[in-house]
Amino acid sequence: MRPFPPYRIQVVKEIPITTRQQREEALARASYNPFNLPASMVTIDLLTDSGTGAVSATQEAFAAQADRAYAGSDSFYRFRRAVDELTSYPHAYPVHQGRAAERVLFSTVLKPGQISLSNTHFDTTRANVELLGAEARDLPCAEFGNLDSREPFKGNIDLDALEQTLRGPDGGRVGQVLVTITNNGGGGQPVSMANLRAVRSLCDRYGVPFFLDAARFAENSWLVVQREPGYGHLTPREVARQTFALADGCVASLKKDGIAPMGALLGVRDPELAKQCEANLIATEGFRTYGGMAAHDLERVAQGLHEVLDPNYLRSREADAAHFAELIAQAGVDIVQPAGMHALYLNAGRLLPHIPPHGYPGHALASELYLAGGVRAAELGSLYLGSFDENHNLVSPAPFELVRLAIPRRTYTLAHLEYVADVLADIAKNPGRVASYRIVDAPPLLRHFNLKLAQIPAEY
């Protein structure tokens, strides 16, 4: 039997339907930056899976009964029980958002000149490291270099590179090892338990703290159950517990696998580190029992942490992503293989060979998805990962030009995903018509959120 979503839809929200001319005008007003588009002008929004999932009736029922006490509310203790069931961290704090949890932890752990090592730092993670005067250094595994291979755990960190760094001349500068599960910046690929255990061993050997960026811990756990020998008999919850037990702590945006509009977790083992983080949290985010979160969000997250580990839900989500991947392949567009769960990553560089890196093929494809069908997506190519001079000229392009189609949880049906595939198929019939772009203005940090671009019409 085919997997199906273990829920039925009882409340719906109207989707905006727009014309090509309206979209052209909207994108021009947005300076060709999809982050500047109003949601009222977006038909299918695959920009992010963060905070965009549908909450359940049970989550809303708990939210309606939330306890808004400033300190020690019942909602906090419900949140804490849900966290304790998953993690073994004696010190765990709610924080309003993942990047805030990163800031609190990193500003306690890292000093200027130190290095943060990761399988891949994502955008705000990298920014929070660099704002401290530290270096964010990525060590993705070699298997990720082949986008077409179906290696099951291409999100792994490169263990040889990790050990060489830890024992080399830069070893004394390493302030932390941070492994992102799943590897969002690395094509949404999962990390194996064997890789995590090896990281734990290396960090113990060289005396470096090991943390998880666990925003998509449930989906990583499910893919471990499905793909890694020796784990098929376990439940996703059991794998998640083993995962958290390997690390010294974690940051986790719960807007992803907490299936909530807002919220995050900061968990640590070391009591002295916990004291420093707690003082920072109280001074900048909120008291330790709410951390900047409203009580109703504490309730939604606590319930979401239960719902997200339902095997029927995870099986259905994996099946939806796999079906979407098949439709995209039939449309004539390649993705990073194998298909993950929270997003599919289009190989824009291969589809648009007429656009050089300094014309930003990833951004060009994302823009054409919007212009052709009102689909909003995010570029993960040279705009995001390239290096630039002071005049916004591309100096070093990204290794790959990708477009991320992030799939919100419990939000779109297969018919919506089929529509997106149809839009891609139309683009793939004549990719030479897709325009390239140039940067007009951009900030030095997190440029993709705020940059302004101009369109360069295609010549074909």
GROMACS .gro file of C-alpha atoms in nm:
model
  460
    1MET     CA    1   0.000   0.000   0.000
    2ARG     CA    2   0.120   0.350  -0.077
    3PRO     CA    3   0.203   0.570   0.222
    4PHE     CA    4  -0.049   0.844   0.288
    5PRO     CA    5  -0.058   1.143   0.526
    6PRO     CA    6  -0.186   1.032   0.869
    7TYR     CA    7  -0.423   1.331   0.896
    8ARG     CA    8  -0.712   1.498   0.716
    9ILE     CA    9  -0.748   1.865   0.626
   10GLN     CA   10  -1.015   2.061   0.816
   11VAL     CA   11  -0.903   2.423   0.773
   12VAL     CA   12  -0.771   2.570   0.449
   13LYS     CA   13  -0.616   2.898   0.337
   14GLU     CA   14  -0.670   3.049  -0.006
   15ILE     CA   15  -0.375   3.043  -0.247
   16PRO     CA   16  -0.306   3.359  -0.453
   17ILE     CA   17  -0.341   3.308  -0.830
   18THR     CA   18  -0.156   3.572  -1.034
   19THR     CA   19  -0.075   3.651  -1.397
   20ARG     CA   20   0.270   3.653  -1.556
   21GLN     CA   21   0.254   4.032  -1.591
   22GLN     CA   22   0.167   4.074  -1.221
   23ARG     CA   23   0.459   3.852  -1.126
   24GLU     CA   24   0.701   4.039  -1.352
   25GLU     CA   25   0.600   4.367  -1.191
   26ALA     CA   26   0.620   4.220  -0.839
   27LEU     CA   27   0.967   4.073  -0.892
   28ALA     CA   28   1.095   4.401  -1.037
   29ARG     CA   29   0.958   4.589  -0.733
   30ALA     CA   30   1.137   4.335  -0.514
   31SER     CA   31   1.468   4.415  -0.690
   32TYR     CA   32   1.464   4.056  -0.818
   33ASN     CA   33   1.511   3.922  -0.466
   34PRO     CA   34   1.248   3.659  -0.371
   35PHE     CA   35   1.286   3.745  -0.002
   36ASN     CA   36   1.135   4.086  -0.083
   37LEU     CA   37   0.819   3.945  -0.244
   38PRO     CA   38   0.495   3.982  -0.047
   39ALA     CA   39   0.338   3.646   0.030
   40SER     CA   40   0.016   3.768  -0.134
   41MET     CA   41   0.201   3.748  -0.467
   42VAL     CA   42   0.329   3.390  -0.420
   43THR     CA   43   0.127   3.090  -0.537
   44ILE     CA   44   0.340   2.800  -0.409
   45ASP     CA   45   0.593   2.902  -0.143
   46LEU     CA   46   0.891   2.667  -0.124
   47LEU     CA   47   1.133   2.932   0.002
   48THR     CA   48   1.174   2.760   0.338
   49ASP     CA   49   1.038   2.483   0.559
   50SER     CA   50   1.106   2.696   0.868
   51GLY     CA   51   0.791   2.793   1.056
   52THR     CA   52   0.575   2.727   0.749
   53GLY     CA   53   0.429   2.388   0.841
   54ALA     CA   54   0.065   2.332   0.934
   55VAL     CA   55  -0.005   2.290   1.304
   56SER     CA   56  -0.242   2.019   1.426
   57ALA     CA   57  -0.572   2.053   1.608
   58THR     CA   58  -0.403   1.903   1.914
   59GLN     CA   59  -0.127   2.163   1.904
   60GLU     CA   60  -0.386   2.441   1.887
   61ALA     CA   61  -0.585   2.286   2.172
   62PHE     CA   62  -0.279   2.290   2.397
   63ALA     CA   63  -0.193   2.642   2.280
   64ALA     CA   64  -0.537   2.764   2.386
   65GLN     CA   65  -0.468   2.640   2.741
   66ALA     CA   66  -0.116   2.790   2.762
   67ASP     CA   67   0.007   2.920   3.095
   68ARG     CA   68   0.156   3.267   3.045
   69ALA     CA   69   0.329   3.294   3.382
   70TYR     CA   70   0.661   3.476   3.351
   71ALA     CA   71   0.857   3.216   3.550
   72GLY     CA   72   0.801   2.844   3.582
   73SER     CA   73   0.482   2.820   3.377
   74ASP     CA   74   0.307   2.488   3.324
   75SER     CA   75   0.376   2.534   2.951
   76PHE     CA   76   0.750   2.540   3.019
   77TYR     CA   77   0.737   2.216   3.214
   78ARG     CA   78   0.541   2.050   2.935
   79PHE     CA   79   0.809   2.171   2.693
   80ARG     CA   80   1.084   2.042   2.921
   81ARG     CA   81   0.922   1.698   2.954
   82ALA     CA   82   0.906   1.668   2.576
   83VAL     CA   83   1.274   1.764   2.549
   84ASP     CA   84   1.376   1.525   2.827
   85GLU     CA   85   1.206   1.237   2.645
   86LEU     CA   86   1.431   1.303   2.346
   87THR     CA   87   1.762   1.426   2.483
   88SER     CA   88   1.989   1.347   2.775
   89TYR     CA   89   2.091   1.709   2.830
   90PRO     CA   90   2.053   1.812   3.196
   91HIS     CA   91   2.040   2.179   3.099
   92ALA     CA   92   1.785   2.267   2.830
   93TYR     CA   93   1.638   2.608   2.752
   94PRO     CA   94   1.366   2.734   2.520
   95VAL     CA   95   1.477   3.009   2.283
   96HIS     CA   96   1.257   3.201   2.042
   97GLN     CA   97   1.447   3.100   1.726
   98GLY     CA   98   1.736   2.880   1.614
   99ARG     CA   99   1.968   3.165   1.525
  100ALA     CA  100   1.919   3.308   1.875
  101ALA     CA  101   2.019   2.974   2.025
  102GLU     CA  102   2.328   2.979   1.800
  103ARG     CA  103   2.419   3.327   1.918
  104VAL     CA  104   2.386   3.234   2.285
  105LEU     CA  105   2.591   2.915   2.252
  106PHE     CA  106   2.858   3.040   2.012
  107SER     CA  107   2.923   3.362   2.204
  108THR     CA  108   2.993   3.144   2.507
  109VAL     CA  109   3.205   2.878   2.334
  110LEU     CA  110   3.394   3.071   2.064
  111LYS     CA  111   3.651   3.349   2.088
  112PRO     CA  112   3.791   3.574   1.813
  113GLY     CA  113   4.038   3.384   1.596
  114GLN     CA  114   3.898   3.042   1.679
  115ILE     CA  115   3.755   2.798   1.425
  116SER     CA  116   3.416   2.630   1.406
  117LEU     CA  117   3.430   2.306   1.203
  118SER     CA  118   3.116   2.165   1.043
  119ASN     CA  119   2.985   1.938   0.771
  120THR     CA  120   2.829   2.264   0.642
  121HIS     CA  121   2.742   2.584   0.829
  122PHE     CA  122   2.413   2.727   0.704
  123ASP     CA  123   2.367   3.100   0.647
  124THR     CA  124   2.278   3.236   0.991
  125THR     CA  125   2.503   2.977   1.157
  126ARG     CA  126   2.799   3.102   0.958
  127ALA     CA  127   2.705   3.463   1.032
  128ASN     CA  128   2.685   3.400   1.407
  129VAL     CA  129   3.032   3.246   1.397
  130GLU     CA  130   3.183   3.526   1.188
  131LEU     CA  131   3.023   3.804   1.393
  132LEU     CA  132   3.232   3.677   1.684
  133GLY     CA  133   3.552   3.715   1.483
  134ALA     CA  134   3.581   3.337   1.445
  135GLU     CA  135   3.613   3.131   1.126
  136ALA     CA  136   3.341   2.899   0.997
  137ARG     CA  137   3.514   2.616   0.809
  138ASP     CA  138   3.315   2.352   0.619
  139LEU     CA  139   3.438   1.992   0.582
  140PRO     CA  140   3.173   1.815   0.372
  141CYS     CA  141   3.244   1.453   0.283
  142ALA     CA  142   3.391   1.375  -0.057
  143GLU     CA  143   3.077   1.185  -0.163
  144PHE     CA  144   2.879   1.508  -0.180
  145GLY     CA  145   3.104   1.624  -0.463
  146ASN     CA  146   2.915   1.387  -0.695
  147LEU     CA  147   2.563   1.531  -0.704
  148ASP     CA  148   2.434   1.237  -0.908
  149SER     CA  149   2.557   0.954  -0.687
  150ARG     CA  150   2.309   0.778  -0.460
  151GLU     CA  151   2.541   0.738  -0.165
  152PRO     CA  152   2.301   0.725   0.132
  153PHE     CA  153   2.480   0.965   0.371
  154LYS     CA  154   2.627   1.247   0.167
  155GLY     CA  155   2.564   1.487   0.457
  156ASN     CA  156   2.851   1.337   0.659
  157ILE     CA  157   3.148   1.540   0.772
  158ASP     CA  158   3.482   1.445   0.617
  159LEU     CA  159   3.642   1.248   0.901
  160ASP     CA  160   3.992   1.250   0.753
  161ALA     CA  161   3.981   1.628   0.705
  162LEU     CA  162   3.840   1.669   1.056
  163GLU     CA  163   4.124   1.467   1.214
  164GLN     CA  164   4.389   1.640   1.004
  165THR     CA  165   4.260   1.977   1.121
  166LEU     CA  166   4.236   1.876   1.486
  167ARG     CA  167   4.590   1.737   1.497
  168GLY     CA  168   4.741   1.996   1.262
  169PRO     CA  169   4.873   2.349   1.323
  170ASP     CA  170   4.516   2.487   1.344
  171GLY     CA  171   4.406   2.228   1.599
  172GLY     CA  172   4.459   2.458   1.896
  173ARG     CA  173   4.228   2.716   1.737
  174VAL     CA  174   3.929   2.483   1.699
  175GLY     CA  175   3.663   2.596   1.943
  176GLN     CA  176   3.386   2.356   1.843
  177VAL     CA  177   3.273   2.091   1.599
  178LEU     CA  178   2.914   2.144   1.482
  179VAL     CA  179   2.735   1.878   1.277
  180THR     CA  180   2.412   1.975   1.104
  181ILE     CA  181   2.145   1.703   1.076
  182THR     CA  182   2.025   1.682   0.808
  183ASN     CA  183   2.291   1.878   0.615
  184ASN     CA  184   2.080   2.164   0.481
  185GLY     CA  185   2.366   2.348   0.311
  186GLY     CA  186   2.488   2.016   0.173
  187GLY     CA  187   2.184   1.928  -0.034
  188GLY     CA  188   1.958   1.822   0.252
  189GLN     CA  189   2.149   1.496   0.285
  190PRO     CA  190   2.144   1.293   0.609
  191VAL     CA  191   2.432   1.213   0.845
  192SER     CA  192   2.494   0.853   0.949
  193MET     CA  193   2.520   0.733   1.306
  194ALA     CA  194   2.861   0.585   1.223
  195ASN     CA  195   2.980   0.930   1.119
  196LEU     CA  196   2.845   1.089   1.436
  197ARG     CA  197   3.010   0.824   1.654
  198ALA     CA  198   3.342   0.884   1.479
  199VAL     CA  199   3.308   1.259   1.536
  200ARG     CA  200   3.243   1.192   1.905
  201SER     CA  201   3.559   0.980   1.926
  202LEU     CA  202   3.775   1.245   1.754
  203CYS     CA  203   3.640   1.526   1.970
  204ASP     CA  204   3.712   1.321   2.284
  205ARG     CA  205   4.065   1.250   2.161
  206TYR     CA  206   4.146   1.615   2.092
  207GLY     CA  207   3.942   1.774   2.371
  208VAL     CA  208   3.701   1.973   2.152
  209PRO     CA  209   3.330   2.015   2.228
  210PHE     CA  210   3.088   1.850   1.984
  211PHE     CA  211   2.747   2.006   1.920
  212LEU     CA  212   2.455   1.928   1.691
  213ASP     CA  213   2.255   2.166   1.478
  214ALA     CA  214   1.950   1.942   1.513
  215ALA     CA  215   1.678   2.138   1.335
  216ARG     CA  216   1.580   1.830   1.131
  217PHE     CA  217   1.666   1.559   1.382
  218ALA     CA  218   1.349   1.356   1.316
  219GLU     CA  219   1.400   1.340   0.941
  220ASN     CA  220   1.766   1.247   0.988
  221SER     CA  221   1.660   0.973   1.231
  222TRP     CA  222   1.405   0.838   0.985
  223LEU     CA  223   1.662   0.823   0.705
  224VAL     CA  224   1.903   0.641   0.939
  225VAL     CA  225   1.631   0.383   1.006
  226GLN     CA  226   1.572   0.344   0.632
  227ARG     CA  227   1.931   0.349   0.506
  228GLU     CA  228   2.189   0.255   0.769
  229PRO     CA  229   2.259  -0.112   0.842
  230GLY     CA  230   2.188  -0.208   1.201
  231TYR     CA  231   1.919   0.055   1.264
  232GLY     CA  232   1.620  -0.077   1.070
  233HIS     CA  233   1.470  -0.240   1.379
  234LEU     CA  234   1.467   0.086   1.579
  235THR     CA  235   1.203   0.356   1.592
  236PRO     CA  236   1.285   0.714   1.486
  237ARG     CA  237   1.255   0.821   1.850
  238GLU     CA  238   1.510   0.561   1.960
  239VAL     CA  239   1.754   0.676   1.691
  240ALA     CA  240   1.696   1.040   1.788
  241ARG     CA  241   1.779   0.960   2.151
  242GLN     CA  242   2.102   0.790   2.048
  243THR     CA  243   2.186   1.088   1.826
  244PHE     CA  244   2.144   1.349   2.099
  245ALA     CA  245   2.333   1.127   2.346
  246LEU     CA  246   2.647   1.145   2.129
  247ALA     CA  247   2.686   1.524   2.152
  248ASP     CA  248   2.784   1.767   2.426
  249GLY     CA  249   2.480   1.975   2.341
  250CYS     CA  250   2.267   2.108   2.061
  251VAL     CA  251   2.098   2.403   1.905
  252ALA     CA  252   1.777   2.324   1.720
  253SER     CA  253   1.530   2.546   1.543
  254LEU     CA  254   1.197   2.386   1.629
  255LYS     CA  255   1.032   2.573   1.342
  256LYS     CA  256   1.138   2.269   1.138
  257ASP     CA  257   1.099   1.935   1.316
  258GLY     CA  258   0.907   2.093   1.601
  259ILE     CA  259   0.639   2.172   1.339
  260ALA     CA  260   0.574   2.507   1.504
  261PRO     CA  261   0.561   2.870   1.385
  262MET     CA  262   0.825   2.976   1.638
  263GLY     CA  263   1.068   2.827   1.887
  264ALA     CA  264   1.406   2.666   1.942
  265LEU     CA  265   1.603   2.456   2.185
  266LEU     CA  266   1.945   2.506   2.343
  267GLY     CA  267   2.069   2.203   2.533
  268VAL     CA  268   2.410   2.141   2.700
  269ARG     CA  269   2.570   1.895   2.940
  270ASP     CA  270   2.845   2.097   3.105
  271PRO     CA  271   2.711   2.282   3.413
  272GLU     CA  272   2.957   2.572   3.384
  273LEU     CA  273   2.873   2.621   3.017
  274ALA     CA  274   2.505   2.607   3.110
  275LYS     CA  275   2.549   2.886   3.368
  276GLN     CA  276   2.712   3.112   3.110
  277CYS     CA  277   2.449   3.036   2.847
  278GLU     CA  278   2.169   3.092   3.095
  279ALA     CA  279   2.303   3.433   3.196
  280ASN     CA  280   2.330   3.532   2.830
  281LEU     CA  281   1.981   3.399   2.761
  282ILE     CA  282   1.820   3.590   3.048
  283ALA     CA  283   1.997   3.914   2.955
  284THR     CA  284   1.911   3.902   2.584
  285GLU     CA  285   1.619   3.666   2.517
  286GLY     CA  286   1.406   3.616   2.826
  287PHE     CA  287   1.385   3.424   3.151
  288ARG     CA  288   1.513   3.067   3.140
  289THR     CA  289   1.162   2.919   3.142
  290TYR     CA  290   1.040   3.101   2.832
  291GLY     CA  291   1.350   3.228   2.647
  292GLY     CA  292   1.160   3.480   2.438
  293MET     CA  293   0.886   3.232   2.343
  294ALA     CA  294   0.518   3.295   2.400
  295ALA     CA  295   0.349   3.030   2.613
  296HIS     CA  296   0.130   2.913   2.326
  297ASP     CA  297   0.443   2.846   2.119
  298LEU     CA  298   0.594   2.644   2.403
  299GLU     CA  299   0.281   2.428   2.391
  300ARG     CA  300   0.286   2.390   2.011
  301VAL     CA  301   0.651   2.287   2.018
  302ALA     CA  302   0.603   2.039   2.302
  303GLN     CA  303   0.325   1.864   2.110
  304GLY     CA  304   0.507   1.898   1.777
  305LEU     CA  305   0.806   1.707   1.916
  306HIS     CA  306   0.571   1.412   1.973
  307GLU     CA  307   0.393   1.433   1.639
  308VAL     CA  308   0.707   1.468   1.426
  309LEU     CA  309   0.841   1.126   1.532
  310ASP     CA  310   0.528   0.938   1.425
  311PRO     CA  311   0.660   0.678   1.176
  312ASN     CA  312   0.345   0.710   0.965
  313TYR     CA  313   0.401   1.084   0.929
  314LEU     CA  314   0.772   1.043   0.844
  315ARG     CA  315   0.699   0.764   0.596
  316SER     CA  316   0.444   0.983   0.421
  317ARG     CA  317   0.680   1.282   0.411
  318GLU     CA  318   0.959   1.073   0.260
  319ALA     CA  319   0.717   0.932   0.001
  320ASP     CA  320   0.597   1.282  -0.097
  321ALA     CA  321   0.956   1.399  -0.150
  322ALA     CA  322   1.039   1.087  -0.353
  323HIS     CA  323   0.732   1.136  -0.572
  324PHE     CA  324   0.821   1.500  -0.621
  325ALA     CA  325   1.174   1.395  -0.723
  326GLU     CA  326   1.033   1.154  -0.983
  327LEU     CA  327   0.813   1.427  -1.129
  328ILE     CA  328   1.109   1.666  -1.153
  329ALA     CA  329   1.317   1.398  -1.328
  330GLN     CA  330   1.034   1.346  -1.576
  331ALA     CA  331   1.034   1.723  -1.633
  332GLY     CA  332   1.397   1.696  -1.749
  333VAL     CA  333   1.562   1.860  -1.448
  334ASP     CA  334   1.832   1.696  -1.234
  335ILE     CA  335   1.838   1.714  -0.855
  336VAL     CA  336   2.096   1.633  -0.590
  337GLN     CA  337   2.066   1.259  -0.536
  338PRO     CA  338   1.936   1.080  -0.344
  339ALA     CA  339   1.618   1.271  -0.265
  340GLY     CA  340   1.602   1.386   0.095
  341MET     CA  341   1.293   1.488   0.291
  342HIS     CA  342   1.280   1.855   0.385
  343ALA     CA  343   1.383   1.983   0.041
  344LEU     CA  344   1.492   1.891  -0.311
  345TYR     CA  345   1.789   2.069  -0.465
  346LEU     CA  346   1.775   2.147  -0.839
  347ASN     CA  347   2.097   2.139  -1.042
  348ALA     CA  348   2.057   2.482  -1.198
  349GLY     CA  349   2.410   2.491  -1.338
  350ARG     CA  350   2.338   2.186  -1.551
  351LEU     CA  351   1.998   2.308  -1.669
  352LEU     CA  352   2.123   2.656  -1.760
  353PRO     CA  353   2.471   2.608  -1.912
  354HIS     CA  354   2.437   2.936  -2.105
  355ILE     CA  355   2.451   3.131  -1.777
  356PRO     CA  356   2.803   3.161  -1.628
  357PRO     CA  357   2.853   3.171  -1.250
  358HIS     CA  358   2.870   3.553  -1.253
  359GLY     CA  359   2.521   3.550  -1.410
  360TYR     CA  360   2.397   3.339  -1.114
  361PRO     CA  361   2.223   3.038  -1.272
  362GLY     CA  362   2.075   2.930  -0.939
  363HIS     CA  363   1.914   3.266  -0.885
  364ALA     CA  364   1.810   3.275  -1.251
  365LEU     CA  365   1.624   2.944  -1.219
  366ALA     CA  366   1.462   3.048  -0.891
  367SER     CA  367   1.347   3.372  -1.052
  368GLU     CA  368   1.210   3.192  -1.358
  369LEU     CA  369   1.016   2.952  -1.134
  370TYR     CA  370   0.844   3.256  -0.989
  371LEU     CA  371   0.790   3.434  -1.318
  372ALA     CA  372   0.658   3.123  -1.492
  373GLY     CA  373   0.436   2.989  -1.216
  374GLY     CA  374   0.443   3.195  -0.898
  375VAL     CA  375   0.670   2.941  -0.723
  376ARG     CA  376   0.910   3.093  -0.470
  377ALA     CA  377   1.238   2.911  -0.400
  378ALA     CA  378   1.586   2.984  -0.265
  379GLU     CA  379   1.918   2.987  -0.449
  380LEU     CA  380   2.208   2.792  -0.299
  381GLY     CA  381   2.483   2.882  -0.541
  382SER     CA  382   2.728   3.161  -0.604
  383LEU     CA  383   2.502   3.432  -0.460
  384TYR     CA  384   2.494   3.244  -0.131
  385LEU     CA  385   2.834   3.073  -0.123
  386GLY     CA  386   3.055   3.273  -0.361
  387SER     CA  387   3.310   3.535  -0.255
  388PHE     CA  388   3.297   3.891  -0.388
  389ASP     CA  389   3.510   4.203  -0.409
  390GLU     CA  390   3.401   4.545  -0.281
  391ASN     CA  391   3.227   4.619  -0.612
  392HIS     CA  392   3.007   4.308  -0.590
  393ASN     CA  393   3.203   4.124  -0.856
  394LEU     CA  394   3.214   3.747  -0.814
  395VAL     CA  395   3.570   3.641  -0.729
  396SER     CA  396   3.524   3.274  -0.636
  397PRO     CA  397   3.208   3.094  -0.749
  398ALA     CA  398   3.032   2.825  -0.550
  399PRO     CA  399   3.121   2.463  -0.631
  400PHE     CA  400   2.761   2.402  -0.741
  401GLU     CA  401   2.471   2.616  -0.860
  402LEU     CA  402   2.162   2.483  -0.684
  403VAL     CA  403   1.804   2.586  -0.614
  404ARG     CA  404   1.639   2.458  -0.296
  405LEU     CA  405   1.273   2.363  -0.309
  406ALA     CA  406   1.192   2.342   0.063
  407ILE     CA  407   0.876   2.144   0.139
  408PRO     CA  408   0.670   2.283   0.431
  409ARG     CA  409   0.534   2.016   0.663
  410ARG     CA  410   0.168   1.911   0.621
  411THR     CA  411   0.103   2.215   0.400
  412TYR     CA  412   0.086   2.120   0.031
  413THR     CA  413  -0.077   1.821  -0.138
  414LEU     CA  414   0.072   1.612  -0.418
  415ALA     CA  415  -0.132   1.818  -0.663
  416HIS     CA  416   0.060   2.129  -0.559
  417LEU     CA  417   0.393   1.951  -0.607
  418GLU     CA  418   0.276   1.825  -0.946
  419TYR     CA  419   0.202   2.185  -1.044
  420VAL     CA  420   0.558   2.287  -0.951
  421ALA     CA  421   0.693   2.001  -1.163
  422ASP     CA  422   0.480   2.121  -1.454
  423VAL     CA  423   0.629   2.469  -1.421
  424LEU     CA  424   0.979   2.317  -1.424
  425ALA     CA  425   0.893   2.110  -1.729
  426ASP     CA  426   0.787   2.423  -1.914
  427ILE     CA  427   1.114   2.596  -1.825
  428ALA     CA  428   1.317   2.289  -1.929
  429LYS     CA  429   1.163   2.292  -2.278
  430ASN     CA  430   1.350   2.614  -2.358
  431PRO     CA  431   1.606   2.693  -2.087
  432GLY     CA  432   1.790   2.935  -2.316
  433ARG     CA  433   1.518   3.192  -2.260
  434VAL     CA  434   1.603   3.221  -1.888
  435ALA     CA  435   1.763   3.557  -1.807
  436SER     CA  436   2.079   3.604  -1.603
  437TYR     CA  437   2.129   3.865  -1.331
  438ARG     CA  438   2.383   4.109  -1.190
  439ILE     CA  439   2.416   4.249  -0.839
  440VAL     CA  440   2.324   4.614  -0.793
  441ASP     CA  441   2.378   4.635  -0.418
  442ALA     CA  442   2.451   4.388  -0.138
  443PRO     CA  443   2.556   4.392   0.229
  444PRO     CA  444   2.879   4.214   0.325
  445LEU     CA  445   2.702   3.964   0.554
  446LEU     CA  446   2.395   3.751   0.476
  447ARG     CA  447   2.376   3.924   0.138
  448HIS     CA  448   2.112   3.692  -0.009
  449PHE     CA  449   1.851   3.825   0.234
  450ASN     CA  450   1.897   4.191   0.138
  451LEU     CA  451   2.070   4.216  -0.199
  452LYS     CA  452   1.929   4.400  -0.498
  453LEU     CA  453   1.972   4.269  -0.851
  454ALA     CA  454   1.901   4.366  -1.212
  455GLN     CA  455   1.787   4.131  -1.484
  456ILE     CA  456   1.995   4.077  -1.798
  457PRO     CA  457   1.757   3.949  -2.072
  458ALA     CA  458   1.863   3.628  -2.242
  459GLU     CA  459   1.988   3.632  -2.599
  460TYR     CA  460   1.859   3.328  -2.786
   0.00000   0.00000   0.00000
